């Protein structure tokens, strides 16, 4: 991918419109820029940021722009659009997360001890 002045301007405009906690981790020289921008795209509710990211990916090329499209999944012949914002794993510290949990086993629908 060849980066031109327009893409650099788009990148810094995206960074300006993001909250500081998201914008600090975003660097134009990083090797995983596409995955960071995809996370920004799916986690943002701001239409301006989403439009700017789409413009950046269009300018980068088709192989980048395809990554923004939701994956198509099929269930019993019906197409289901996957929203990546809900499937991303978010690390949330919970107070009971340090306790080891006993694994429950089920056999034919009944709990086995």
XYZ file of C-alpha atoms in Angstrom:
113
model
C 0.000 0.000 0.000
C 1.303 3.392 -0.959
C 0.422 6.126 1.495
C -0.218 9.554 0.035
C -0.863 12.943 1.607
C -4.639 12.488 1.470
C -4.432 9.266 3.509
C -2.165 10.896 6.081
C -4.659 13.744 6.458
C -7.505 11.234 6.831
C -5.559 9.309 9.460
C -4.900 12.368 11.601
C -8.504 13.540 11.193
C -9.671 10.136 12.453
C -7.288 10.392 15.373
C -8.559 13.882 16.241
C -12.167 12.700 16.338
C -11.460 9.710 18.596
C -11.511 9.760 22.386
C -7.974 10.097 23.810
C -7.848 6.524 25.143
C -8.452 5.109 21.647
C -6.414 7.679 19.738
C -3.218 7.221 21.759
C -2.781 3.595 20.666
C -3.322 4.379 16.971
C -0.047 4.990 15.102
C 0.348 5.336 11.342
C 3.691 3.528 11.377
C 2.409 0.416 13.157
C 2.471 -2.891 11.317
C -1.075 -3.809 12.367
C -2.677 -0.517 11.339
C -5.493 -2.247 9.462
C -6.627 -4.300 12.460
C -6.420 -1.254 14.761
C -8.495 0.809 12.320
C -11.036 -2.016 11.971
C -11.424 -2.122 15.764
C -11.922 1.651 15.780
C -14.496 1.351 12.986
C -16.596 -1.324 14.690
C -16.336 0.098 18.210
C -17.207 3.676 17.258
C -20.769 4.972 17.279
C -19.699 8.258 15.655
C -20.748 8.364 11.990
C -18.001 10.881 11.180
C -15.266 8.500 12.375
C -16.814 5.587 10.508
C -17.035 7.622 7.288
C -13.411 8.731 7.614
C -12.224 5.170 8.221
C -14.189 3.991 5.168
C -12.582 6.714 3.053
C -9.138 5.716 4.357
C -9.734 2.046 3.497
C -11.110 2.875 0.035
C -7.993 4.884 -0.665
C -5.782 2.045 0.616
C -7.234 -0.421 -1.875
C -9.798 -3.139 -2.367
C -8.013 -5.705 -0.198
C -8.265 -3.289 2.742
C -11.828 -2.134 2.034
C -13.129 -5.716 1.936
C -12.052 -6.098 5.583
C -14.653 -3.512 6.666
C -17.552 -5.461 5.215
C -19.370 -7.692 7.692
C -18.687 -11.387 7.237
C -21.539 -13.330 5.726
C -22.673 -16.344 7.641
C -25.443 -18.730 6.759
C -27.758 -20.532 9.128
C -30.174 -22.993 7.566
C -29.881 -21.269 4.209
C -30.548 -17.763 5.512
C -27.785 -15.167 5.386
C -26.909 -13.653 8.760
C -24.834 -10.452 8.892
C -22.239 -10.556 11.650
C -21.713 -7.344 13.576
C -18.079 -7.344 14.669
C -18.686 -4.885 17.484
C -20.558 -7.537 19.453
C -18.125 -10.355 18.719
C -14.982 -8.596 19.880
C -13.674 -9.743 23.197
C -13.383 -6.973 25.717
C -11.275 -7.454 28.790
C -13.334 -6.300 31.734
C -11.908 -6.824 35.184
C -14.441 -8.565 37.371
C -13.981 -9.013 41.105
C -14.683 -12.764 41.002
C -12.395 -13.464 38.037
C -9.459 -14.499 40.239
C -11.387 -17.440 41.779
C -11.028 -20.765 39.986
C -14.384 -22.041 38.812
C -15.361 -25.682 38.961
C -16.189 -27.063 35.554
C -19.774 -28.281 35.282
C -20.355 -31.452 33.350
C -23.611 -32.403 31.711
C -24.708 -35.778 30.422
C -27.912 -35.954 28.381
C -29.049 -32.647 29.774
C -28.517 -33.514 33.431
C -25.791 -32.096 35.655
C -23.200 -34.714 36.615
C -21.198 -34.258 39.805
